[in-house]
Coordinates of C-alpha atoms in Angstrom, one line a residue:
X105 CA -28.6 35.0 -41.4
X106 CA -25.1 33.8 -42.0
X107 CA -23.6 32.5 -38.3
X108 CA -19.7 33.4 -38.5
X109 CA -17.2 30.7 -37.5
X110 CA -16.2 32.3 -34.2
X111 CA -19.6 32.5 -33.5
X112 CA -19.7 28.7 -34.3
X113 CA -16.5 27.8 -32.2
X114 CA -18.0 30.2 -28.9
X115 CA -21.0 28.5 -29.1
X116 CA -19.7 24.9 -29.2
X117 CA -17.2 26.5 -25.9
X118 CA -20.3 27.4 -24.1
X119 CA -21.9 23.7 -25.1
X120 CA -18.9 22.2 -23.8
X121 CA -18.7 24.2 -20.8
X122 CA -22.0 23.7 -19.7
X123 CA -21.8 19.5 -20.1
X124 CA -18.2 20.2 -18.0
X125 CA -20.1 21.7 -15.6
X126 CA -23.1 19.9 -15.6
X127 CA -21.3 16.7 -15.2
X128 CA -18.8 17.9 -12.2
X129 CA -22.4 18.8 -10.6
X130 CA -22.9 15.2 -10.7
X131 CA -19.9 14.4 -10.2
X132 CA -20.0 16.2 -6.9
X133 CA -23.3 15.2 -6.4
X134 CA -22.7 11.4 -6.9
X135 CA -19.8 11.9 -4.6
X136 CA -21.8 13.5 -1.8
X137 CA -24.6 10.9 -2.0
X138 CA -21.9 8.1 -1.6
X139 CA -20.2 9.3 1.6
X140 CA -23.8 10.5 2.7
X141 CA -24.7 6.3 2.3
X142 CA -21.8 5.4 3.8
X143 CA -22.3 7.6 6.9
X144 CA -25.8 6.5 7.2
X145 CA -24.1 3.1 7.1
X146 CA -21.8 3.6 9.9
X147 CA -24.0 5.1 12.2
X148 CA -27.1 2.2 11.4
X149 CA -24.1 0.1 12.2
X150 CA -23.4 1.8 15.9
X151 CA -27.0 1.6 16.7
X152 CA -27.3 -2.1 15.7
X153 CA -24.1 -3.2 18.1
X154 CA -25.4 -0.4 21.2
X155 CA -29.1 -2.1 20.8
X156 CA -27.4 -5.8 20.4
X157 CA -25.4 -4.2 23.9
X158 CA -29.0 -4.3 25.9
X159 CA -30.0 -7.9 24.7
X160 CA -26.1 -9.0 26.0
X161 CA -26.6 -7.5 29.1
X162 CA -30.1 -8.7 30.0
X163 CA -29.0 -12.1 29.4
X164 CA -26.0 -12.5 30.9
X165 CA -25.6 -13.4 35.1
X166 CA -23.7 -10.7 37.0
X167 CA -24.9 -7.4 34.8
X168 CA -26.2 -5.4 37.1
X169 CA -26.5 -1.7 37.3
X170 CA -23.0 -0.7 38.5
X171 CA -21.4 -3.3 36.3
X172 CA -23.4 -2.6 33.1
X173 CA -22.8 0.9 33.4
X174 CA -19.1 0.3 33.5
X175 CA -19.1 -1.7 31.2
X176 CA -20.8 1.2 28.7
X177 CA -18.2 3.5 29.6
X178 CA -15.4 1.1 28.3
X179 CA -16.9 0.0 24.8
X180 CA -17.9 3.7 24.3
X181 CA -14.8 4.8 24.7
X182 CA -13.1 2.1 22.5
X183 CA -15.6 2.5 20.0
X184 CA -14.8 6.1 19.4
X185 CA -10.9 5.2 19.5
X186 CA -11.4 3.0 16.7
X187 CA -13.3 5.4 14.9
X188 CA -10.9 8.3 15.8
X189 CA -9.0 8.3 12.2
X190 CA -12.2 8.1 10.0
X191 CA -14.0 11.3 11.6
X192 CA -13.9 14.7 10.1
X193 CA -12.6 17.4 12.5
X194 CA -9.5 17.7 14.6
X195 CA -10.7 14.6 17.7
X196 CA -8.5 14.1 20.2
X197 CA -7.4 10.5 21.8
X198 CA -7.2 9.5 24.8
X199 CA -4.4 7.3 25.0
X200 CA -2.5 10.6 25.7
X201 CA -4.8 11.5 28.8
X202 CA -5.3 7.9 30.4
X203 CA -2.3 6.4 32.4
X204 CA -1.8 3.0 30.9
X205 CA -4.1 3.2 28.0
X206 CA -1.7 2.1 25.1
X207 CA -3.1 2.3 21.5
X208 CA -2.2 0.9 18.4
X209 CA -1.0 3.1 15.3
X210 CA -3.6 3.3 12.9
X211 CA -3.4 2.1 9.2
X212 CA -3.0 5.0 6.0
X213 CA -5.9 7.1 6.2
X214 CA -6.6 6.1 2.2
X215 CA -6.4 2.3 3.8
X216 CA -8.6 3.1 6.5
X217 CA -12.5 2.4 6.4
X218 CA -14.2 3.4 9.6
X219 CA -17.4 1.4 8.9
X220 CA -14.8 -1.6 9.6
X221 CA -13.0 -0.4 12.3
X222 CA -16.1 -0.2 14.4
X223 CA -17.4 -3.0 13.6
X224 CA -14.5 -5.3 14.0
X225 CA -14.1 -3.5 17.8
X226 CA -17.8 -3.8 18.8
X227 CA -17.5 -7.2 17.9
X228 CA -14.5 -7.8 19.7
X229 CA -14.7 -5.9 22.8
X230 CA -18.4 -7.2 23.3
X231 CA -17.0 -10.9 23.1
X232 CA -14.7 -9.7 25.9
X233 CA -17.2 -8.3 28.2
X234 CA -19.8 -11.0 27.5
X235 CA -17.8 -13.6 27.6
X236 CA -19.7 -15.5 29.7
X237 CA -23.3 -14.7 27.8
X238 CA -25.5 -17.5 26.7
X239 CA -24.6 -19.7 23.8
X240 CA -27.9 -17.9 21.9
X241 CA -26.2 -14.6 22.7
X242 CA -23.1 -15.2 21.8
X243 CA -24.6 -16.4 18.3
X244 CA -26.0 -13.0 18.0
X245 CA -22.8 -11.7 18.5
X246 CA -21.3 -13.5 15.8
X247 CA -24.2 -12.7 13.3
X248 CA -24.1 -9.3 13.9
X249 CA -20.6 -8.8 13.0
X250 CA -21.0 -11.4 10.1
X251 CA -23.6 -9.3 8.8
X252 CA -22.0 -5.8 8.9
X253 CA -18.8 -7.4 7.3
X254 CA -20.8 -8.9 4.1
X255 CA -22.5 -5.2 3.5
X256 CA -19.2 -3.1 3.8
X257 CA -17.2 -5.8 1.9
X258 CA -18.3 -5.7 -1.4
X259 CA -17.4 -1.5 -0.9
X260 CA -14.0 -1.7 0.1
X261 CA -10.2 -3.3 -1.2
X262 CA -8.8 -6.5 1.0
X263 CA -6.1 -4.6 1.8
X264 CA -8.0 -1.7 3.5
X265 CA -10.6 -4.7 5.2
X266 CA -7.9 -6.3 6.6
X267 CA -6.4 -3.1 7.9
X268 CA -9.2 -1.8 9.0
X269 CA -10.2 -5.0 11.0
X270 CA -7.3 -5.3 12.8
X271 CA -6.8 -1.7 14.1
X272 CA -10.3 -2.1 15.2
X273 CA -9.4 -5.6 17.1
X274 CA -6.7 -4.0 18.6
X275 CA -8.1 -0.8 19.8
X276 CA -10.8 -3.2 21.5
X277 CA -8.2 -5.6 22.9
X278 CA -6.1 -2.0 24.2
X279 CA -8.9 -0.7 25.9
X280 CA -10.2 -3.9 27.9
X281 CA -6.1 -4.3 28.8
X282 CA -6.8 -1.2 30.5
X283 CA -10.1 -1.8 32.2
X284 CA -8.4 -5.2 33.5
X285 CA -6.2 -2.7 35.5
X286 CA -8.9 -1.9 37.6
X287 CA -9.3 -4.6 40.2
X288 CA -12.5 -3.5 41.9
X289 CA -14.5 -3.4 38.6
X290 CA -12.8 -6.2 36.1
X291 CA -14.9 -9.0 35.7
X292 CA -17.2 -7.5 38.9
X293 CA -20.0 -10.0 37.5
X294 CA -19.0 -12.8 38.7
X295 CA -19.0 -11.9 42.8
X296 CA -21.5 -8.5 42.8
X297 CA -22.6 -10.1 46.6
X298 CA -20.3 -9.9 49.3
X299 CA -21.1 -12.6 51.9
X300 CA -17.5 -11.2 53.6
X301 CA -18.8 -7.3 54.2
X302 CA -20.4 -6.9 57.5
X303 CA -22.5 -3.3 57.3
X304 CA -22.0 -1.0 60.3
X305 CA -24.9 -1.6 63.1
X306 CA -27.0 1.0 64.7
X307 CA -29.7 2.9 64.0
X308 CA -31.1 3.9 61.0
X309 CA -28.6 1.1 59.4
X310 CA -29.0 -0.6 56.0
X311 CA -29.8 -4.1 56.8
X312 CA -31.3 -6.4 54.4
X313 CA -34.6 -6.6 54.0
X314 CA -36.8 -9.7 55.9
X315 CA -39.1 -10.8 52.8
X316 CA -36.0 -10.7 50.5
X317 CA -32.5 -11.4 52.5
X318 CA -29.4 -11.2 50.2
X319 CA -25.9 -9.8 50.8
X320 CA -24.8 -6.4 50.1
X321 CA -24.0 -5.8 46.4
X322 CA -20.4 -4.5 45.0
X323 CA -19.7 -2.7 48.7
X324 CA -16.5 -1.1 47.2
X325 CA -18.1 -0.3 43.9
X326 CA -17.5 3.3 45.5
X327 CA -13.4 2.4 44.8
X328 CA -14.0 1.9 41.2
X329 CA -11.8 3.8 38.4
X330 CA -14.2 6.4 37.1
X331 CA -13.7 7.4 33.6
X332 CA -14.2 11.6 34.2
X333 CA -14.5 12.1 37.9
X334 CA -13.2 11.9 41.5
X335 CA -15.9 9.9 43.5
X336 CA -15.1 11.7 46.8
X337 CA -16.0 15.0 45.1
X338 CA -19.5 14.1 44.8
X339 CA -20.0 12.8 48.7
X340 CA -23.8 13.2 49.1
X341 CA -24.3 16.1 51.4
X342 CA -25.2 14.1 55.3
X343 CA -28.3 13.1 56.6
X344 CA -31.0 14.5 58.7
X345 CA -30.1 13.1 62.3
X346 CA -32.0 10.1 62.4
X347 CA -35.4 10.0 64.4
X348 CA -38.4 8.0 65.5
X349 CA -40.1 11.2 66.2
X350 CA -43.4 11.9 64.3
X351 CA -42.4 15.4 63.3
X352 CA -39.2 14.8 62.0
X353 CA -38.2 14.0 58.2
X354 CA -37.5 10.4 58.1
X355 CA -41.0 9.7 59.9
X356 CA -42.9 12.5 57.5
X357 CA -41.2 11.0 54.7
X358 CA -42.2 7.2 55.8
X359 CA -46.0 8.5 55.7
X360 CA -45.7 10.2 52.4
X361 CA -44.7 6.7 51.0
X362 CA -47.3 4.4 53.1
X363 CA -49.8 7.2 51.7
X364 CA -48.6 6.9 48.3
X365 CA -49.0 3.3 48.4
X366 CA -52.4 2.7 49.6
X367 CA -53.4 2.2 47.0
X368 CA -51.1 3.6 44.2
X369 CA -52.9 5.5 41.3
X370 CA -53.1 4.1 38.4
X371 CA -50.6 7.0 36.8
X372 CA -48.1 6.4 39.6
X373 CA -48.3 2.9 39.1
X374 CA -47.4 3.1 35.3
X375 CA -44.8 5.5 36.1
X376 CA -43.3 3.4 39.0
X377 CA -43.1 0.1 36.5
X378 CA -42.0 2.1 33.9
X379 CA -39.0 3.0 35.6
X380 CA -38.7 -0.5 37.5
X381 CA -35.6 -2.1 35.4
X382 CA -34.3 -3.9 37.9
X383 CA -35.1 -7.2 37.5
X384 CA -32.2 -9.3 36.2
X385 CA -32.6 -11.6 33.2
X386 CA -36.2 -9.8 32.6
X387 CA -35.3 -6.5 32.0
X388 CA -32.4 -4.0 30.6
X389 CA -30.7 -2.7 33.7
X390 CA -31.7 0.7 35.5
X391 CA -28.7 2.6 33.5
X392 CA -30.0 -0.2 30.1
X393 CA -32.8 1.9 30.7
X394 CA -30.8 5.3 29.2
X395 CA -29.0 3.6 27.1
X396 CA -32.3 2.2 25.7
X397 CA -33.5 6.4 25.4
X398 CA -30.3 7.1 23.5
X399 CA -30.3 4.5 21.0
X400 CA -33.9 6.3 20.5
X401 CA -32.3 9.3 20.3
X402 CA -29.8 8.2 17.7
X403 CA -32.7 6.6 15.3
X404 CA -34.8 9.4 15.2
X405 CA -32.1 12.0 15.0
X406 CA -29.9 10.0 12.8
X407 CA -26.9 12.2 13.3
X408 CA -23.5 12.4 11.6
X409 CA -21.1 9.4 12.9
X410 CA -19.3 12.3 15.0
X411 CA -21.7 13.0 17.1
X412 CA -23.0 9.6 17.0
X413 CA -19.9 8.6 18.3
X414 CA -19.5 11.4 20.8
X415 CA -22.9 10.7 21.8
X416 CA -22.3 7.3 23.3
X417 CA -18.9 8.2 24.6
X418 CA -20.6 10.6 27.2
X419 CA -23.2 8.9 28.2
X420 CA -21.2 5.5 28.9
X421 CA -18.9 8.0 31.0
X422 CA -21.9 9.7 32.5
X423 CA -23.9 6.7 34.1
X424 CA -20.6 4.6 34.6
X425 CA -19.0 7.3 36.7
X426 CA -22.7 8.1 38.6
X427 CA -22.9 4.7 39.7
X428 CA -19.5 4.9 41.4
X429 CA -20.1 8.3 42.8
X430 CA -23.5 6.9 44.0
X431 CA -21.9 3.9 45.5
X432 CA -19.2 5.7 47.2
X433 CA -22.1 7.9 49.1
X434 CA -24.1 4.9 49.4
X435 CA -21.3 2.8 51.7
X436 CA -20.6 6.4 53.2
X437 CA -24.0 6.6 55.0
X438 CA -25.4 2.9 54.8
X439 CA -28.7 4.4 55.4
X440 CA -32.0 1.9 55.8
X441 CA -34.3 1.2 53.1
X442 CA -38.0 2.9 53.7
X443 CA -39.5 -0.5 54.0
X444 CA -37.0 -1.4 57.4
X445 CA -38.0 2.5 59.4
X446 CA -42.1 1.5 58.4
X447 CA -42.1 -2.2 59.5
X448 CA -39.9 -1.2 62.9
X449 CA -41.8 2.1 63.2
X450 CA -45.3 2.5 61.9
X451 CA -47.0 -1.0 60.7
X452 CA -45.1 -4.1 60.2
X453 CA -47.6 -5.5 57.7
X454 CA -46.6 -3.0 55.5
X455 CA -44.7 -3.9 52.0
X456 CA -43.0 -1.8 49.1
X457 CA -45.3 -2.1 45.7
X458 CA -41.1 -4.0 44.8
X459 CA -38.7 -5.7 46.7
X460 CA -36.2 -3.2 48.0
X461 CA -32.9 -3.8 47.1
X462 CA -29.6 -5.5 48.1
X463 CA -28.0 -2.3 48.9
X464 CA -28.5 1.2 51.3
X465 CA -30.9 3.2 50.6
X466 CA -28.9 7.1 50.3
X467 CA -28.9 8.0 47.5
X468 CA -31.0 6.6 44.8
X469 CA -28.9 5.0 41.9
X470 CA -31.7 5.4 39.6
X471 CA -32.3 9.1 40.3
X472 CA -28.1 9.9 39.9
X473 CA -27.6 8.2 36.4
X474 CA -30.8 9.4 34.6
X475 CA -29.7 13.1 35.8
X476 CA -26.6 12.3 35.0
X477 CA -27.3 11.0 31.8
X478 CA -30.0 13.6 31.1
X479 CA -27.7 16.3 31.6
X480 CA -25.5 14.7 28.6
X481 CA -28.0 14.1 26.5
X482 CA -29.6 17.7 27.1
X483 CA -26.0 19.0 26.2
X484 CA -26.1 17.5 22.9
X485 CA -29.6 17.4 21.7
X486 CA -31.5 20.4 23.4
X487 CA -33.3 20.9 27.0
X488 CA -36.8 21.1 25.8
X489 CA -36.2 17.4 23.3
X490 CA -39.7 15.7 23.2
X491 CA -40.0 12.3 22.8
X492 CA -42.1 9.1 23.3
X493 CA -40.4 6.4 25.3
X494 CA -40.7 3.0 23.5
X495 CA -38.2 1.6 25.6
X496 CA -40.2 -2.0 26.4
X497 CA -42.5 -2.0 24.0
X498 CA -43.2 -4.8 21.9
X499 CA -42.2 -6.5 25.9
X500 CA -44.7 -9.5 25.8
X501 CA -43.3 -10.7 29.1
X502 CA -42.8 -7.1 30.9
X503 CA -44.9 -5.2 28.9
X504 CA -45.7 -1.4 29.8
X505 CA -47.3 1.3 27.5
X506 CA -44.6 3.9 26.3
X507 CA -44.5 7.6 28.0
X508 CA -44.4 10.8 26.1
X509 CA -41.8 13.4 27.4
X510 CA -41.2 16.6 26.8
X511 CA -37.3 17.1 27.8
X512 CA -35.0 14.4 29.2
X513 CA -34.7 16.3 32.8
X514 CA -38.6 15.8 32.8
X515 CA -37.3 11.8 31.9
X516 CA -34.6 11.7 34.7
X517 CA -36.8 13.8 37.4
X518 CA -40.0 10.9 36.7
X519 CA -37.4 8.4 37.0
X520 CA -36.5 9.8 40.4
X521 CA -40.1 9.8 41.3
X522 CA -40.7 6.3 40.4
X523 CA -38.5 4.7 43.4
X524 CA -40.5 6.6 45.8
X525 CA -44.0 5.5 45.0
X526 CA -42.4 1.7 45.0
X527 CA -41.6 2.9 48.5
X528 CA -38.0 1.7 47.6
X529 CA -36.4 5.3 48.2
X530 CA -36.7 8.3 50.5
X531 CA -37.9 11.4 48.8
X532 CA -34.6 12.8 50.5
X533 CA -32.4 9.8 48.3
X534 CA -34.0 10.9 45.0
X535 CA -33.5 14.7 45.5
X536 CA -30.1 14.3 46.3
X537 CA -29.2 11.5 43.4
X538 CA -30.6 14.4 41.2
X539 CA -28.5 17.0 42.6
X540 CA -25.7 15.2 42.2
X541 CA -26.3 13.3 38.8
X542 CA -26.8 16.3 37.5
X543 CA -23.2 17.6 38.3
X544 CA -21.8 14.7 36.8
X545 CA -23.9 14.7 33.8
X546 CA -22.1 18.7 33.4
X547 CA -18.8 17.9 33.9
X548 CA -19.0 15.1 31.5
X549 CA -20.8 17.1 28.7
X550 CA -18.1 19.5 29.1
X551 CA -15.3 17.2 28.2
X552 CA -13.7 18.2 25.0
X553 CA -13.0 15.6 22.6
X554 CA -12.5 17.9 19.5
X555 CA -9.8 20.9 18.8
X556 CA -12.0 23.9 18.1
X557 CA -9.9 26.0 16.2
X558 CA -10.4 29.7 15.7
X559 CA -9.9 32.7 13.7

């Protein structure tokens, strides 16, 4: 059969066509795989510097709770500052929403590499806030960010590196100006007792407790700048009047704890040293703890660097504004520890599973940060998210089996649990830290960061 040339010249078209097609497929494709690499990059990166975050703040004096908690709250939000011009999506700043919060102008967007950015700000706001961290610390520090730039820069121009480093410095340098602002919380570390604060007297009054005697820690942590909040809108609701008398809540509540504790189960005692993170320079603080569940979170979920970024933004809010509303109640009421009503009231001999600490009793800390912080995370990743705690395994020197859950308010809710079978808390304390958490944890989740645009 005799093929005619136009039949000839259509069929080499079609040829042609198909290899033009075939190799803009891969073309895309290729394209798609690279920025898919490079966000896998960026968000490996984040989770490297927020799980480097709970080795600094383990190790270095002064970090506890309310001060580690704070501290989230700032690096998160410079963090997502300095990531602000590489993510996809209208993100707002907040330099136009915080009084005093002055930010630099970012580079070109085609001399701008977010991968970078970030990690020239972790690097550099973490120096700032661990400044006084261990010399093995501070090494870590340094090899982290050496690391991170010898993997991106190989990818990128000098210019954009350069760029991108110094927009990331000074986004970290702008935010901690801020956070300097704030008497009451800057550099909190270095006095969290206060020899000078004499508690009110009377009864049912915090006063420290007899086996473990320290001063009251951060009293005024209450005044604190909150990042979303106003503390004085979350004033625990007042106490029962207070009473001796057998039938009346503080007493009923007293025997639920002595009955707890004699002996605890072995469940409850898993639960209550699962939960027990505050012991400094052993463990991740109490609010370490949910940072420890999110950096979970983020590995198993792997998300896109938006909401990876998002992600730690609201929690750091979430537990560093609970800790202030909680400390703001907790100076309001100064209410006594469990372990002071037993010993004056029902047995003397009798001793919390852990020392009680430095600081009244209403409401629990723990039980207001993990709802807070449970509410945030349910927000983002669902309210029925299972998930096995690993948070200290691998712990050779505080070493407790991980927990399976099957929703983070099932997390936060155990948590609140936990302080009363170490007879640390009033059932009343963790009820109420839960109540209230979880108001904070809503308000935070519904902070808008993005411009959703309609049709």
């Amino acid at each position: 059969m005799q093929v005619r040339k136009t039949d000839k010249i259509r069929f080499v078209s079609f040829g042609l066509a198909v290899l033009a097609s075939a190799w803009i497929l891969m073309y895309i494709i290729g394209c798609y795989s690279s920025h898919k690499a490079e966000e896998e990059d960026e968000v490996a990166m984040v989770l490297d510097w927020n799980k480097f975050l709970l080795v600094a703040e383990m190790h270095t004096e002064g970090y506890r709770g309310p001060v580690a908690s704070r501290a989230y709250g700032y690096i998160g939000l410079a963090a997502y500052e300095a990531s602000l011009p590489g993510l996809a999506g209208e993100f707002q700043s907040f330099s136009s929403h915080i009084d005093g919060l002055v930010l630099p102008v970012a580079p070109p967007q085609h001399q701008f590499d977010l991968r970078t950015s970030l990690n020239a700000c972790y690097s550099a706001i973490l120096g700032k806030f661990f400044l006084t961290a261990p010399e093995p610390t501070r090494r870590e520090l340094s090899r982290l960010s050496e690391k991170w730039d010898v993997l991106i820069s190989g990818k990128i121009d000098s210019t954009t590196m350069h760029l991108s480093q110094a927009f990331g410095r000074e986004v970290a340098n702008a935010v901690y100006k801020w956070s300097s602002t704030d008497s009451l919380g800057f550099r909190a570390n270095h006095h969290n007792y206060d020899r000078t604060y004499v508690p009110p007297v009377g009864d049912g009054k915090w006063v420290a407790s007899t086996d473990f005697p320290m001063p009251p820690l951060l009293p005024y942590w209450g005044k604190v700048r909150p990042f979303v909040i106003e503390a004085s809108d979350y004033l625990a609701k007042p106490l029962p009047e207070y009473s001796t008398q057998t039938n009346q809540s503080y007493y009923v509540q007293a025997l639920e704890i002595i009955s707890l504790s004699k002996p605890l189960s072995a469940e409850n005692q898993w639960i209550a040293e699962f939960w027990d993170d505050d012991h400094p320079g052993l463990t991740f603080t109490p609010p370490g703890h949910w940072l420890a569940i999110t950096n979970q979170v983020i590995d198993k979920e792997h998300p896109s660097i938006e909401k990876t970024m998002e992600t730690y933004l609201k929690v750091g809010f979430a537990l560093g504004d609970a800790m202030i509303a909680c400390w703001y109640s907790k100076y309001t009421y100064t209410l006594e520890r469990p372990e002071t009503y037993i010993q004056k009231h029902i047995d003397p001999s009798w001793r919390p599973f852990s020392p009680s600490p430095s600081f009244p009793s209403y409401p629990s800390g723990h039980s207001m940060m993990g709802a807070a912080a449970a509410e945030v995370l349910s927000s983002l990743y669902g309210a029925n998210y299972k998930m096995t705690d690993k948070s200290l395994l691998g712990r050779v020197d505080f070493a407790v089996k991980p927990r399976n859950f099957n929703s983070f308010d099932q997390m936060a809710k155990e948590n609140a649990l936990s302080r009363i079978l170490l007879g640390v808390h009033w059932r009343m304390d963790a009820e109420e830290g839960l109540r209230i958490g979880a108001l904070i944890g809503k308000q935070v989740s519904q902070l808008e960061i993005e411009n959703k645009l309609t049709e």
